[in-house]
CSV table of C-alpha atoms and ligand atoms in Angstrom, one decimal:
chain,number,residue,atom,x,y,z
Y,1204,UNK,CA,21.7,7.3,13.5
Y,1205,UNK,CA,20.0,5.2,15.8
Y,1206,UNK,CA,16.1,3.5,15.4
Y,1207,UNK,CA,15.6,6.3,18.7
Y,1208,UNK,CA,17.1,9.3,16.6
Y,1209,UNK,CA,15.6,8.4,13.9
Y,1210,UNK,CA,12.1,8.1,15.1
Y,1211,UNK,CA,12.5,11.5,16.9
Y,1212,UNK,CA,12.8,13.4,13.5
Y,1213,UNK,CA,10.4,11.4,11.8
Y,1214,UNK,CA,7.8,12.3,15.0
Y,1215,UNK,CA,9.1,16.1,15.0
Y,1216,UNK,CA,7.9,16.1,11.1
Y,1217,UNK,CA,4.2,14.5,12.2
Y,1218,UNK,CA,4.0,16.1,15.2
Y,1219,UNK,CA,0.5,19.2,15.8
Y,1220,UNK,CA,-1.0,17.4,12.5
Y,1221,UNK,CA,-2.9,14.6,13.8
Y,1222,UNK,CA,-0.9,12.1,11.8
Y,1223,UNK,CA,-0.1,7.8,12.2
Y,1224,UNK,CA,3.0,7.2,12.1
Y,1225,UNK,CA,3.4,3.5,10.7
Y,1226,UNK,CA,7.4,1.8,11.7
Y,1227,UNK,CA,7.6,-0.3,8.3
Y,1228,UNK,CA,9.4,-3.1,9.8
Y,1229,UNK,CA,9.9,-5.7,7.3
Y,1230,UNK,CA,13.2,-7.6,6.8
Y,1231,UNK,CA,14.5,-6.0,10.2
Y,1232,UNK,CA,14.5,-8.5,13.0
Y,1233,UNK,CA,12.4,-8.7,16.3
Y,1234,UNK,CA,15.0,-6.6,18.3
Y,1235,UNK,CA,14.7,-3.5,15.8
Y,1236,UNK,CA,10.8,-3.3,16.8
Y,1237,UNK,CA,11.1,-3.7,20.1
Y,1238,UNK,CA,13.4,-0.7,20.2
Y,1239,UNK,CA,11.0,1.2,18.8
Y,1240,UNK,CA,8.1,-0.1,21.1
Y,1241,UNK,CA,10.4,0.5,23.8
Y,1242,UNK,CA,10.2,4.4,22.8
Y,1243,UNK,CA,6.6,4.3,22.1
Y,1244,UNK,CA,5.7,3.4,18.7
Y,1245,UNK,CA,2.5,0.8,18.5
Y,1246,UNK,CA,2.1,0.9,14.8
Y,1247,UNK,CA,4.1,-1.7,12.8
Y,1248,UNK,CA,3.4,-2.6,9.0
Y,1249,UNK,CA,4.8,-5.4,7.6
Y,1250,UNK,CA,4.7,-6.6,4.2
Y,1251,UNK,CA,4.5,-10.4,4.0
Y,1252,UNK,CA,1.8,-12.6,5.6
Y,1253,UNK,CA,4.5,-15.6,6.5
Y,1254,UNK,CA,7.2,-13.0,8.0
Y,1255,UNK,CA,4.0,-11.3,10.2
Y,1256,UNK,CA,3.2,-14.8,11.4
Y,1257,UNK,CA,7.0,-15.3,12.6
Y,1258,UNK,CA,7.0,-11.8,14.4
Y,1259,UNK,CA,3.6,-11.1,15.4
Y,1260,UNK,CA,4.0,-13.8,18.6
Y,1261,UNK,CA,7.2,-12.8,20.0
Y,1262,UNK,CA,6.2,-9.4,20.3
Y,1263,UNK,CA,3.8,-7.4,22.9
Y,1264,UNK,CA,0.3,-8.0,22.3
Y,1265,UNK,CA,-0.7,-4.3,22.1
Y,1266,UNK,CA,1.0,-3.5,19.3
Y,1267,UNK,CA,-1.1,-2.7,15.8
Y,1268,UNK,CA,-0.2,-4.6,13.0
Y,1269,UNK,CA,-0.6,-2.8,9.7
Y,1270,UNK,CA,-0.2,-5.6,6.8
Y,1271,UNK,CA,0.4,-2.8,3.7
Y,1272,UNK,CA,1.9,-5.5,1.0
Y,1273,UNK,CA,-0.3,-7.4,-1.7
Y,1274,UNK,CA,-2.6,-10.0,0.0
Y,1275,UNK,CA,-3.1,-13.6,-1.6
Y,1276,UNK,CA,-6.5,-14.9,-0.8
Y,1277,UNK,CA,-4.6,-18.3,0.3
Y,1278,UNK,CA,-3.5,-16.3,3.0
Y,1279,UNK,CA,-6.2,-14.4,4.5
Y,1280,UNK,CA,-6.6,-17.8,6.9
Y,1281,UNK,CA,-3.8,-17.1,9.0
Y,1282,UNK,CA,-4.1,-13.2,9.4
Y,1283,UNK,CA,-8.0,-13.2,10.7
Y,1284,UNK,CA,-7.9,-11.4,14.1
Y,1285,UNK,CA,-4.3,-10.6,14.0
Y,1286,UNK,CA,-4.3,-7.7,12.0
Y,1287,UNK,CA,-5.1,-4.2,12.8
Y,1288,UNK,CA,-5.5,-2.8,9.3
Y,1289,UNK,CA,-5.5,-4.0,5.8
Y,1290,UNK,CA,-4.2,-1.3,3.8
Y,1291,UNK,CA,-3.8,-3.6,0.6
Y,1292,UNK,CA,-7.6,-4.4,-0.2
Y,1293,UNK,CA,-7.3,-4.7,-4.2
Y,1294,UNK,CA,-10.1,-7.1,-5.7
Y,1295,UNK,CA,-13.4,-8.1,-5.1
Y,1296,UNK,CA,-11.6,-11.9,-5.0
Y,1297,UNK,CA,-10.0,-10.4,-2.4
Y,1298,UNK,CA,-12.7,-9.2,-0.7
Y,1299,UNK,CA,-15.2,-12.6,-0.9
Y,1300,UNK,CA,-12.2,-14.5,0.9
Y,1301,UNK,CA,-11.9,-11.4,4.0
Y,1302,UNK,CA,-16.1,-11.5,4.0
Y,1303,UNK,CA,-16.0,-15.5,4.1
Y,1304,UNK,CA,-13.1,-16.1,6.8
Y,1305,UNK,CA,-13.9,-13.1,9.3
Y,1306,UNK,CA,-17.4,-14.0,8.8
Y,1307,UNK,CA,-16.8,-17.4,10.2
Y,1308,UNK,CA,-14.9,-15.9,13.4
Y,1309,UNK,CA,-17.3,-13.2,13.6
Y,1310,UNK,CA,-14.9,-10.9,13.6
Y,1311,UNK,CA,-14.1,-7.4,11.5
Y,1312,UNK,CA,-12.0,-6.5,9.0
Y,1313,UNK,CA,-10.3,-3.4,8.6
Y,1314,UNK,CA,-9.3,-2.2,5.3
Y,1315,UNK,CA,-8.3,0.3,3.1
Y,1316,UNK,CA,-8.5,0.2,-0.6
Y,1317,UNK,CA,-5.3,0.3,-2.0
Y,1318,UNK,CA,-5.2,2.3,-5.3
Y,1319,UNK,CA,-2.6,1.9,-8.3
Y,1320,UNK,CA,-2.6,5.5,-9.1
Y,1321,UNK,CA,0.3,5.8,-11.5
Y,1322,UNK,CA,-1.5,2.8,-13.2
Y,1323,UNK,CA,2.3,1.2,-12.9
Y,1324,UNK,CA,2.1,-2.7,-13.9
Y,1325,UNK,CA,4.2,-3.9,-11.8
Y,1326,UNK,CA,2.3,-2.4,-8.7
Y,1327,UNK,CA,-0.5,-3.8,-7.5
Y,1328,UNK,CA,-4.0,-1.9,-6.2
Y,1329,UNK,CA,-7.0,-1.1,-8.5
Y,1330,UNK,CA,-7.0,1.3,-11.1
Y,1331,UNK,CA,-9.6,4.1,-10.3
Y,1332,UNK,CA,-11.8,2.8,-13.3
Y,1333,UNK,CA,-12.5,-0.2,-11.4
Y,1334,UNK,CA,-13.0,1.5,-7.6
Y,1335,UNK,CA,-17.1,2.0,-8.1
Y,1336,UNK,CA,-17.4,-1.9,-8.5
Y,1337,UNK,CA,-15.2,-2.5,-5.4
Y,1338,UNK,CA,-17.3,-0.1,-3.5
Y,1339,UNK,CA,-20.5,-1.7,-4.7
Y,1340,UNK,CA,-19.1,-4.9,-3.6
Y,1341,UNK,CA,-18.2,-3.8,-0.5
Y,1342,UNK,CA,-21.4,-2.5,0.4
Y,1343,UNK,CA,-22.9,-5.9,0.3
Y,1344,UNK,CA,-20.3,-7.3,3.3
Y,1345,UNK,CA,-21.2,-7.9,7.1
Y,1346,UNK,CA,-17.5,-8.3,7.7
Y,1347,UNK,CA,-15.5,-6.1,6.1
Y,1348,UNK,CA,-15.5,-2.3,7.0
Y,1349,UNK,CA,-13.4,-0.1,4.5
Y,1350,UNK,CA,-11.8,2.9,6.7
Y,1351,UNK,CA,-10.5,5.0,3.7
Y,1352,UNK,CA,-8.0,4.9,0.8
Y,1353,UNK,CA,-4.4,3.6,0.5
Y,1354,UNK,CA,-1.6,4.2,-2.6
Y,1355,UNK,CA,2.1,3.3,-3.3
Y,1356,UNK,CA,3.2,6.1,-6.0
Y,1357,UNK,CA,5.4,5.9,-9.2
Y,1358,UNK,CA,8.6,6.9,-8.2
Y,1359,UNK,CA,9.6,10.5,-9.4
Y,1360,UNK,CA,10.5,14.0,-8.6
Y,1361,UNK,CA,8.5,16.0,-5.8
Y,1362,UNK,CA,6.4,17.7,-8.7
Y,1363,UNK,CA,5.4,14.2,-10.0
Y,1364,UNK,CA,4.9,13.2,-5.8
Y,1365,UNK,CA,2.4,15.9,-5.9
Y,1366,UNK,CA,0.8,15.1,-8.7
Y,1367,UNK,CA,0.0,11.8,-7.6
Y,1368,UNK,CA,-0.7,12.6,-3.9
Y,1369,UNK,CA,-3.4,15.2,-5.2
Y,1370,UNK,CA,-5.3,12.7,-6.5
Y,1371,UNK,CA,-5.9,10.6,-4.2
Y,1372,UNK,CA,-6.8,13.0,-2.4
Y,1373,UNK,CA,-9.2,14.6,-4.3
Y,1374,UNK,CA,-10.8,10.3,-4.4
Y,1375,UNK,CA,-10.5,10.5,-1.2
Y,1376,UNK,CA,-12.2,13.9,-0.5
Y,1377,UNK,CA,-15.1,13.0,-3.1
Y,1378,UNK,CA,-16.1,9.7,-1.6
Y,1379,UNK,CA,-16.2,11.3,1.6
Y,1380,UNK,CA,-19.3,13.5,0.6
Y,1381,UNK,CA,-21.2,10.3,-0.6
Y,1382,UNK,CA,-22.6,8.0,1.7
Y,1383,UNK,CA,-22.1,4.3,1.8
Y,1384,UNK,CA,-22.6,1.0,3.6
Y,1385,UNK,CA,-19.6,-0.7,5.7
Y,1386,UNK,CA,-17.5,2.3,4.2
Y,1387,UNK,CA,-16.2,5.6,5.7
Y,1388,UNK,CA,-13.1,8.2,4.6
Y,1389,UNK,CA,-10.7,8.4,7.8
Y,1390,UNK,CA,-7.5,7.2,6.5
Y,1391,UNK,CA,-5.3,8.5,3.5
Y,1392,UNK,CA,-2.5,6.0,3.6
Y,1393,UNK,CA,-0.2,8.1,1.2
Y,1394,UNK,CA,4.0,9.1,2.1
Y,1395,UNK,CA,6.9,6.5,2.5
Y,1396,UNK,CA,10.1,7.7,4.0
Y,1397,UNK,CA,11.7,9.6,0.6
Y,1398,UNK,CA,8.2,11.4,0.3
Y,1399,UNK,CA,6.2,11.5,3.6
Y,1400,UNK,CA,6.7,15.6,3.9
Y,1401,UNK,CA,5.5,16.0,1.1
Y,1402,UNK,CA,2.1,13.5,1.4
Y,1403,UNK,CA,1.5,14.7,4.7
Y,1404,UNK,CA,1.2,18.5,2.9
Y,1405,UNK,CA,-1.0,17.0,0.3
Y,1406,UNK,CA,-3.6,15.7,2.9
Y,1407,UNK,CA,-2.3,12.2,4.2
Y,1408,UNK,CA,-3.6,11.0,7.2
Y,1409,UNK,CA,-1.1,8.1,8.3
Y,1410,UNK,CA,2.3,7.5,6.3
Y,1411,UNK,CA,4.7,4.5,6.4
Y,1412,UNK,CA,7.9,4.8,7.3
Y,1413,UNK,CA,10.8,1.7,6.5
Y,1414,UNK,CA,14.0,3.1,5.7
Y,1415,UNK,CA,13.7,6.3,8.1
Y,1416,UNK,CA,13.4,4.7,10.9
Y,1417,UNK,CA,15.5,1.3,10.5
Y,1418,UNK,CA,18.2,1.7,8.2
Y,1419,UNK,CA,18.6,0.9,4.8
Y,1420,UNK,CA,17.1,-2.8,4.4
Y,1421,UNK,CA,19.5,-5.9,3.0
Y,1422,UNK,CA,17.8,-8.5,1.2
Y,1423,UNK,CA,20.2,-10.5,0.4
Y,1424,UNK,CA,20.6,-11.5,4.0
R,1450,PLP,C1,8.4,-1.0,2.2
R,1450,PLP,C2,7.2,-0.2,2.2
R,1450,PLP,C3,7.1,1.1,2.8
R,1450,PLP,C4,8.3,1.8,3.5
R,1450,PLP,O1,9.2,2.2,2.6
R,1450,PLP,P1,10.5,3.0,3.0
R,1450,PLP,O2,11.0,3.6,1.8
R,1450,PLP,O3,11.4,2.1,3.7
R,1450,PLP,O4,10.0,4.1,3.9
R,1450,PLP,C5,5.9,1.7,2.8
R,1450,PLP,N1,4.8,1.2,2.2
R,1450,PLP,C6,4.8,0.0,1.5
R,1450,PLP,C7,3.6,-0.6,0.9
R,1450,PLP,C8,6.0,-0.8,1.5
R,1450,PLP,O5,6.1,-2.0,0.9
């Protein structure tokens, strides 16, 4: 099917819940995302710092970059005022290095605290044990605003999906009854293309799409 088709499902699944759709465009090429600005999509999430930097200036200006991979503090430099949201916020390393460079630019940064709730080691996010430190940290900032939660989950069956999408957002709905500095509970970033219906029916608030809307991805182009 085509990157139109496609996105017309995906939309007809997201539709009457007020749900962000995220086009998870990495490896596809410039032309794929215009296609899909050309029907209206605005949200784009890429993975890698260096392939954003390549695409971000031959595309429209308006559209909302969503960087959801794992950040390197080396390269927070290059993404300062070119990112819409952070989803992959994961240390308080992290965190000094998005304080110091927006700081500097006196600009804002977006983010959502990306949790490693299957506690998987080869995924990266913090385990909820260490998410009360973060927080604590965060409250400190001037220039970093977290807007609400984000989580890649273990692979599995739909029971296991559940599971895991239950959690977060039963994080997510108990940090929203407390009050913090520079923090607020808007965005559940939960649901990837194999599991999206069933995050968005667990309480997700924005999912991201790849695969569903592009075609499969080749990376051994
Ligand atoms: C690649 C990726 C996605 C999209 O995955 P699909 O299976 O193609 O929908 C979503 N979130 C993150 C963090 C990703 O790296």
């Amino acid at each position: 099917m085509s990157i139109e088709e496609n996105l017309n499902n995906v939309e007809a699944d997201l539709k009457e819940r007020k749900i962000t759709l995220v086009a998870v465009s990495k490896t596809k090429p410039v032309e794929d995302i215009q296609t899909a600005y050309n029907v209206g999509v605005r949200d784009f999430g890429e993975n890698k710092v260096q392939e954003f930097m390549k695409k971000q200036p031959l595309l429209p200006d308006d559209i909302r970059w969503h960087l959801i991979g794992h950040l390197q503090r080396n390269k927070v430099k290059y993404i300062v005022g070119k990112v819409y949201l952070i989803h992959s916020l994961d240390s308080i390393r992290l965190l000094n290095e998005l304080e110091r460079r927006y700081s500097a630019k006196k600009l804002t940064a977006n983010t959502l605290i990306q949790i490693n709730i299957g506690r998987e080691e080869s995924k990266t996010g913090i385990y909820v044990d260490d998410l009360e430190r973060l927080i604590g940290a965060c409250e400190k900032c001037t220039s970093v605003k977290v807007k609400g939660l984000m989580a890649v989950i273990p692979k599995g069956d739909e029971e296991s999906c559940r599971h895991y999408f239950k959690e977060m957002k039963s994080i997510f709905e108990d940090l929203k009854k407390r009050e913090f500095k520079n923090i607020s509970m808007d965005i559940l970033s939960m649901g990837m293309t194999h599991d999206y219906k069933i995050a968005i029916e667990e309480g997700s608030t924005l999912v991201r799409v790849g695969e569903g809307i592009f075609g499969k991805r080749n990376y051994n182009k």
